[in-house]
Amino acid sequence: MANVVVGMLGLGTVGSGVVKLLSNHPTIQLKKVAVRDLAKAREISPDCELTDNPEAVVNDPEIEVLIEVMGGEQPALKLITDAINSGKHVVTANKEVLAKNGPELFRKAREKEVAIFFEASVAGGVPLISTIQKGLEANQISSVFGILNGTTNFILSKMEKEALPFAQVLKEAQDLGFAEADPTSDVEGFDVAYKLSILTALAFGKFVKPDDIYREGITKIAAEDLEHAAEFGYRIKLLGMAARLKKDAISARVQPVLVPLSHSIASLSGASNGIVVRGDAVGELMMIGPGAGQLPTASAVVGDVVNLATALRLQDFASYFHTKVGGDWQTVQDPDEWQSAYYLRLAVDDHPGVIGRIGTIFGEHEISISSIIQRGVTAEAANVIIVTHPVKTGNLNRALATLSKENFLSSIASRLAIFEDSPEQ
Amino acid sequence: MANVVVGMLGLGTVGSGVVKLLSNHPTIQLKKVAVRDLAKAREISPDCELTDNPEAVVNDPEIEVLIEVMGGEQPALKLITDAINSGKHVVTANKEVLAKNGPELFRKAREKEVAIFFEASVAGGVPLISTIQKGLEANQISSVFGILNGTTNFILSKMEKEALPFAQVLKEAQDLGFAEADPTSDVEGFDVAYKLSILTALAFGKFVKPDDIYREGITKIAAEDLEHAAEFGYRIKLLGMAARLKKDAISARVQPVLVPLSHSIASLSGASNGIVVRGDAVGELMMIGPGAGQLPTASAVVGDVVNLATALRLQDFASYFHTKVGGDWQTVQDPDEWQSAYYLRLAVDDHPGVIGRIGTIFGEHEISISSIIQRGVTAEAANVIIVTHPVKTGNLNRALATLSKENFLSSIASRLAIFEDSPEQ
């Protein structure tokens, strides 16, 4: 694929992540990056031209795709508009610019036949936009709602868990760097309102003016409210919610609401985002993932760039959909090689020394036991329940084979692997 | 957009759902449907030609896209192959055909420059494939795993909840129609193995031969194992798991494993599917949705057809990405119109008749109270906690305004909406 030349505005946390991830994509050539202060020390120094004049990026005729990760409404809006006018495609993570100016920007983009990609603008790493735009193509979406701000979810979770007042938890979140020095955008729901405006455009075809979205923050929530809510079977969450009412009206609101504990969205604690989409055909679909963070957000940006670049260099479109599916069979690992902890239930005769003998045999095969208990002892039989530490599966198989030769063992009643939180091992 | 002519093989549950959903897409013209038995009475009779000769669909030169929803390996494989050879694009829900013949089919498709879309072949309504192929483009996927079979998850959930043996719960599931008369494919893990083979192709670029996937069913799980697992802080789930080991080897297994209760996948009960994808940049992403069912599966098929049709008729590719985002602002509903239940905390002077007075005022504004309790009574003040039934928000506002004029009320300490499980209302 011929190279696609891109330029970028901003080299902060997300911008630096974008530079890192772009290095895996040799066909995408980052030519220029505009920064506020050339002198500033940086996490990463991209192997391309740095400039403190953003217009130099926007006006570079060689640049086909502009990545905007500077944030804030201005000058981002003006620069994006200039880029579109000069026929550049735009990839942006800027929810504020999109939410406040979406219709105008997308009208202009259509007119200039360029694309605006914005996966990173909502729910960071959660590929929500490709899901709604492509995955749910055949659905009439009736509502979309969810936890779209990790900071406030972290605060509410901690307030409930530790029965602490808002102000104190906010302070701790700020000390931990989970909340901004000026937390207004998060705790008053502006951040969620911007994201919800973009979600309404995806789900229902039109942006909602952020000012038209009913917005309530979490600053007035008291620990005792969280407590009462729990008594009634609810948990308080700050949700962004939009629902289709009739042909051309929707409801759109950002507010802390009592969510029934039975709903998956209620169990989402800490900083992740969770978004529920309801479609007439699919029913309810929920996506959970990182709502922010350098690499998750950067992966959404770079994903957009790569998809855009692929489409720009499309020979036959079919290849566009086949890039990842190969024409060969995959080779797999020998199960004996797996590292896994195991749960075992052994039916044994109940006489002295059995546990010791089991321990010895396991030891001989380098299997270390995490816990072992005896259950259901009757005159003639007992159950020995064993949980091992992670072991080589081949060793376990050999140990069980040896064990089977012992007279005290009537059967290996159960042998189940324990899920490794990192199955890669 | 000029019409795209499609043909379909199969008119069973999914096929009938496809016909229903296609009716919302006038630019897609369903020309011919092949059925096994023309005489059979059907849920739906599509407004197109029915034939009992599938070759008549595959060989119709006017048909650009073949939808295969007949299931089973043969004759589906032969018909799909013929369609590809005659230059037709294919949309299939057939996991068995793909898992057993993926490499050959995709090689052929590339050679003929046609696309094979297969969103419906894995996890029914969950748009997993578009998510992995497009949404996670910038990620190196390290592992993909999850609950890919609703029937077995339903059985395990019920066995644990009601401490019942496998055989009995299977019988009940069969009576309820949740399990096939011959449950082998589900309970022995074949169904999951096929889906996992397809997932490996998406995540790691190559299909795994289903026979190369380690496969263990749930038939040997005893109720007491579920009980012991719970004691140790685990829940037994049948997982399909694939992980990247080194450059060209992966591990692939289908087995019941003990999952820590702390992991979201453990809390997924009943018939839904839940898939976790781990990427180097995004971290962990989880999707939960319906794994089967007529409309969810059909929505995946039709979504593929629509995406394919759009791509086939692409003028400028930008339009491809803009179809759903409009150039106008959305109008929103007046918050006073919302129907919602509310949680209220009122700080009042503690003297007789207060509760009665509140009830009267609420009644005058058509607000019915679900529960009301008094808390934190001191000499001079008390907290009244109220949960209402769904009310018109305007009425609540008026009631609270009236209430504020009462001397006994010192403050409306808290007023929170209760999440409606169908916010559309």
CSV table of C-alpha atoms in Angstrom, one decimal, chain A residues 6-261:
chain,number,residue,atom,x,y,z
A,6,VAL,CA,-0.5,12.5,8.0
A,7,GLY,CA,0.1,15.5,10.2
A,8,MET,CA,-0.8,16.0,13.9
A,9,LEU,CA,-1.9,18.9,16.1
A,10,GLY,CA,-0.9,18.3,19.7
A,11,LEU,CA,1.8,16.1,21.4
A,12,GLY,CA,0.4,15.7,24.9
A,13,THR,CA,-0.5,12.4,26.5
A,14,VAL,CA,-2.7,11.2,23.7
A,15,GLY,CA,-0.5,12.6,21.0
A,16,SER,CA,2.6,10.8,22.4
A,17,GLY,CA,0.6,7.6,22.5
A,18,VAL,CA,-0.4,8.1,18.8
A,19,VAL,CA,3.3,8.5,17.9
A,20,LYS,CA,4.1,5.3,19.7
A,21,LEU,CA,1.4,3.3,18.0
A,22,LEU,CA,1.9,4.7,14.6
A,23,SER,CA,5.4,3.2,14.7
A,24,ASN,CA,3.7,-0.2,14.1
A,25,HIS,CA,2.3,1.1,10.8
A,26,PRO,CA,5.1,1.8,8.3
A,27,THR,CA,2.7,2.7,5.5
A,28,ILE,CA,1.5,5.7,7.5
A,29,GLN,CA,4.0,8.5,7.4
A,30,LEU,CA,3.8,11.2,10.2
A,31,LYS,CA,5.3,14.3,8.5
A,32,LYS,CA,4.6,17.2,10.9
A,33,VAL,CA,3.5,17.7,14.4
A,34,ALA,CA,2.4,21.1,15.8
A,35,VAL,CA,3.1,21.7,19.5
A,36,ARG,CA,2.5,24.7,21.7
A,37,ASP,CA,6.0,25.0,23.0
A,38,LEU,CA,9.0,23.7,21.0
A,39,ALA,CA,11.3,24.1,24.0
A,40,LYS,CA,9.2,21.9,26.3
A,41,ALA,CA,10.7,18.6,27.4
A,42,ARG,CA,8.7,15.6,26.1
A,43,GLU,CA,7.9,12.0,26.9
A,44,ILE,CA,8.6,11.2,23.2
A,45,SER,CA,10.3,12.9,20.3
A,46,PRO,CA,8.7,11.8,17.0
A,47,ASP,CA,11.0,11.3,14.1
A,48,CYS,CA,9.4,14.0,12.1
A,49,GLU,CA,9.2,17.8,11.9
A,50,LEU,CA,8.0,19.7,15.0
A,51,THR,CA,6.5,23.1,14.6
A,52,ASP,CA,4.8,25.6,16.9
A,53,ASN,CA,2.8,26.9,13.9
A,54,PRO,CA,-0.3,24.7,13.5
A,55,GLU,CA,-1.2,26.3,10.2
A,56,ALA,CA,2.1,24.9,8.8
A,57,VAL,CA,0.5,21.4,9.3
A,58,VAL,CA,-3.0,22.4,8.2
A,59,ASN,CA,-1.7,24.1,5.0
A,60,ASP,CA,0.9,21.4,4.0
A,61,PRO,CA,-0.5,20.2,0.7
A,62,GLU,CA,1.3,16.8,1.1
A,63,ILE,CA,-0.6,16.0,4.2
A,64,GLU,CA,-3.8,14.0,3.5
A,65,VAL,CA,-5.0,13.3,7.0
A,66,LEU,CA,-5.0,15.6,9.9
A,67,ILE,CA,-4.9,14.1,13.4
A,68,GLU,CA,-6.2,16.6,16.0
A,69,VAL,CA,-5.4,15.7,19.6
A,70,MET,CA,-4.8,19.2,21.0
A,71,GLY,CA,-8.2,19.4,22.8
A,72,GLY,CA,-10.3,22.5,23.7
A,73,GLU,CA,-12.7,24.3,21.4
A,74,GLN,CA,-10.4,26.9,19.9
A,75,PRO,CA,-8.1,27.0,18.0
A,76,ALA,CA,-8.9,23.3,17.3
A,77,LEU,CA,-12.2,24.2,15.6
A,78,LYS,CA,-10.7,26.7,13.3
A,79,LEU,CA,-7.8,24.4,12.4
A,80,ILE,CA,-10.1,21.4,11.7
A,81,THR,CA,-12.3,23.6,9.6
A,82,ASP,CA,-9.3,24.9,7.6
A,83,ALA,CA,-8.1,21.3,7.1
A,84,ILE,CA,-11.5,20.2,5.8
A,85,ASN,CA,-11.7,23.2,3.5
A,86,SER,CA,-8.3,22.3,2.1
A,87,GLY,CA,-9.6,18.8,1.4
A,88,LYS,CA,-7.9,17.0,4.2
A,89,HIS,CA,-9.5,14.1,6.1
A,90,VAL,CA,-9.7,14.6,9.8
A,91,VAL,CA,-9.2,12.2,12.7
A,92,THR,CA,-10.1,13.8,16.0
A,93,ALA,CA,-10.5,12.9,19.7
A,94,ASN,CA,-12.1,16.3,20.4
A,95,LYS,CA,-15.5,15.8,21.9
A,96,GLU,CA,-16.1,19.4,22.7
A,97,VAL,CA,-15.5,20.6,19.1
A,98,LEU,CA,-17.7,17.8,17.7
A,99,ALA,CA,-20.5,18.2,20.2
A,100,LYS,CA,-20.7,22.0,19.8
A,101,ASN,CA,-20.1,22.1,16.0
A,102,GLY,CA,-20.9,18.7,14.6
A,103,PRO,CA,-23.6,19.5,12.1
A,104,GLU,CA,-21.6,22.3,10.6
A,105,LEU,CA,-18.4,20.2,10.4
A,106,PHE,CA,-20.1,17.2,8.9
A,107,ARG,CA,-22.0,19.3,6.3
A,108,LYS,CA,-18.7,20.8,5.3
A,109,ALA,CA,-17.0,17.4,5.2
A,110,ARG,CA,-19.7,16.1,2.9
A,111,GLU,CA,-19.4,19.1,0.7
A,112,LYS,CA,-15.6,18.6,0.4
A,113,GLU,CA,-15.9,14.8,0.2
A,114,VAL,CA,-13.6,14.2,3.1
A,115,ALA,CA,-14.2,12.0,6.2
A,116,ILE,CA,-14.2,12.9,9.8
A,117,PHE,CA,-13.3,10.0,12.1
A,118,PHE,CA,-13.8,10.4,15.8
A,119,GLU,CA,-13.7,7.0,17.6
A,120,ALA,CA,-11.5,8.5,20.3
A,121,SER,CA,-14.0,11.3,21.1
A,122,VAL,CA,-16.3,9.0,23.1
A,123,ALA,CA,-15.4,6.4,25.7
A,124,GLY,CA,-11.7,6.3,24.9
A,125,GLY,CA,-10.7,2.8,23.9
A,126,VAL,CA,-14.2,1.4,23.5
A,127,PRO,CA,-14.8,1.0,19.8
A,128,LEU,CA,-18.3,2.3,20.1
A,129,ILE,CA,-18.5,4.2,16.9
A,130,SER,CA,-17.5,1.4,14.6
A,131,THR,CA,-19.9,-0.9,16.5
A,132,ILE,CA,-22.9,1.4,16.1
A,133,GLN,CA,-22.1,2.5,12.6
A,134,LYS,CA,-21.2,-0.9,11.2
A,135,GLY,CA,-22.1,-3.6,13.6
A,136,LEU,CA,-25.6,-2.4,14.3
A,137,GLU,CA,-26.3,-1.2,10.7
A,138,ALA,CA,-29.5,-3.3,10.5
A,139,ASN,CA,-30.9,-2.0,13.8
A,140,GLN,CA,-33.2,0.9,14.6
A,141,ILE,CA,-31.6,2.1,17.8
A,142,SER,CA,-34.2,2.9,20.5
A,143,SER,CA,-31.8,4.1,23.2
A,144,VAL,CA,-28.2,4.4,24.2
A,145,PHE,CA,-27.0,5.1,27.7
A,146,GLY,CA,-24.2,4.4,30.0
A,147,ILE,CA,-21.3,5.4,32.2
A,148,LEU,CA,-19.3,7.7,30.0
A,149,ASN,CA,-17.0,9.4,32.6
A,150,GLY,CA,-14.6,7.3,34.6
A,151,THR,CA,-13.7,10.0,37.1
A,152,THR,CA,-17.2,10.4,38.5
A,153,ASN,CA,-17.8,6.7,38.5
A,154,PHE,CA,-14.6,6.2,40.5
A,155,ILE,CA,-15.8,8.9,43.0
A,156,LEU,CA,-19.3,7.4,43.4
A,157,SER,CA,-17.9,3.9,43.8
A,158,LYS,CA,-15.5,5.1,46.5
A,159,MET,CA,-18.2,7.2,48.2
A,160,GLU,CA,-20.4,4.2,48.5
A,161,LYS,CA,-17.8,1.6,49.4
A,162,GLU,CA,-16.2,3.8,52.1
A,163,ALA,CA,-19.2,5.9,53.1
A,164,LEU,CA,-17.3,9.1,52.5
A,165,PRO,CA,-18.5,12.5,51.6
A,166,PHE,CA,-18.1,13.8,48.0
A,167,ALA,CA,-15.6,16.6,48.8
A,168,GLN,CA,-13.2,14.2,50.5
A,169,VAL,CA,-13.3,11.6,47.8
A,170,LEU,CA,-12.9,14.2,45.1
A,171,LYS,CA,-9.8,15.5,47.0
A,172,GLU,CA,-8.3,12.0,47.1
A,173,ALA,CA,-9.1,11.5,43.4
A,174,GLN,CA,-7.3,14.7,42.6
A,175,ASP,CA,-4.3,13.7,44.7
A,176,LEU,CA,-4.2,10.4,42.8
A,177,GLY,CA,-4.4,12.2,39.5
A,178,PHE,CA,-7.8,10.6,38.7
A,179,ALA,CA,-9.5,14.0,38.7
A,180,GLU,CA,-8.5,17.4,37.3
A,181,ALA,CA,-7.4,20.3,39.5
A,182,ASP,CA,-10.6,22.0,38.1
A,183,PRO,CA,-13.1,19.0,38.2
A,184,THR,CA,-16.1,21.0,36.9
A,185,SER,CA,-16.2,19.4,33.4
A,186,ASP,CA,-16.3,15.9,35.0
A,187,VAL,CA,-18.4,16.4,38.2
A,188,GLU,CA,-20.9,18.8,36.7
A,189,GLY,CA,-21.5,16.4,33.7
A,190,PHE,CA,-20.2,18.6,30.8
A,191,ASP,CA,-17.8,15.9,29.7
A,192,VAL,CA,-20.7,13.4,29.6
A,193,ALA,CA,-23.0,15.9,27.8
A,194,TYR,CA,-20.4,16.3,25.0
A,195,LYS,CA,-20.1,12.5,24.6
A,196,LEU,CA,-23.8,12.1,24.7
A,197,SER,CA,-24.3,14.7,21.9
A,198,ILE,CA,-21.9,12.6,19.7
A,199,LEU,CA,-23.7,9.4,20.6
A,200,THR,CA,-27.1,10.8,19.6
A,201,ALA,CA,-25.6,11.7,16.2
A,202,LEU,CA,-24.4,8.1,15.8
A,203,ALA,CA,-27.5,6.4,17.2
A,204,PHE,CA,-30.2,8.8,15.9
A,205,GLY,CA,-28.5,10.7,13.0
A,206,LYS,CA,-28.3,14.1,14.6
A,207,PHE,CA,-26.2,15.9,17.2
A,208,VAL,CA,-27.9,17.4,20.2
A,209,LYS,CA,-26.7,20.8,21.2
A,210,PRO,CA,-24.9,20.3,24.5
A,211,ASP,CA,-26.9,23.2,25.9
A,212,ASP,CA,-30.1,21.3,25.1
A,213,ILE,CA,-29.1,18.3,27.1
A,214,TYR,CA,-30.5,18.2,30.6
A,215,ARG,CA,-27.4,18.1,32.9
A,216,GLU,CA,-27.1,17.4,36.6
A,217,GLY,CA,-23.7,16.7,38.3
A,218,ILE,CA,-22.8,14.5,41.3
A,219,THR,CA,-21.7,17.3,43.7
A,220,LYS,CA,-24.9,17.1,45.7
A,221,ILE,CA,-24.9,13.4,46.2
A,222,ALA,CA,-24.6,12.5,49.9
A,223,ALA,CA,-23.1,9.2,51.2
A,224,GLU,CA,-26.3,8.6,53.0
A,225,ASP,CA,-28.2,8.7,49.6
A,226,LEU,CA,-25.9,6.0,48.3
A,227,GLU,CA,-26.7,4.0,51.5
A,228,HIS,CA,-30.5,4.5,51.1
A,229,ALA,CA,-30.3,3.6,47.5
A,230,ALA,CA,-28.6,0.3,48.4
A,231,GLU,CA,-31.4,-0.4,50.9
A,232,PHE,CA,-33.9,-0.1,48.1
A,233,GLY,CA,-31.8,-2.3,45.7
A,234,TYR,CA,-30.2,0.4,43.7
A,235,ARG,CA,-26.8,2.0,43.1
A,236,ILE,CA,-26.3,5.6,42.1
A,237,LYS,CA,-24.5,6.1,38.8
A,238,LEU,CA,-23.9,9.2,36.7
A,239,LEU,CA,-25.5,8.2,33.3
A,240,GLY,CA,-25.7,9.8,30.0
A,241,MET,CA,-29.0,8.7,28.4
A,242,ALA,CA,-30.6,9.3,25.1
A,243,ALA,CA,-33.7,7.6,23.8
A,244,ARG,CA,-35.8,7.9,20.6
A,245,LEU,CA,-39.3,9.0,21.3
A,246,LYS,CA,-41.0,9.6,18.0
A,247,LYS,CA,-39.8,10.2,14.5
A,248,ASP,CA,-37.7,13.3,15.1
A,249,ALA,CA,-37.6,13.9,18.9
A,250,ILE,CA,-35.4,12.2,21.5
A,251,SER,CA,-34.8,12.7,25.2
A,252,ALA,CA,-31.2,13.4,26.2
A,253,ARG,CA,-30.0,13.8,29.8
A,254,VAL,CA,-27.0,13.6,32.0
A,255,GLN,CA,-27.9,12.8,35.6
A,256,PRO,CA,-27.1,10.7,38.6
A,257,VAL,CA,-29.8,8.0,38.7
A,258,LEU,CA,-30.6,5.0,40.9
A,259,VAL,CA,-29.8,2.0,38.8
A,260,PRO,CA,-31.2,-1.4,39.8
A,261,LEU,CA,-28.4,-3.6,41.1
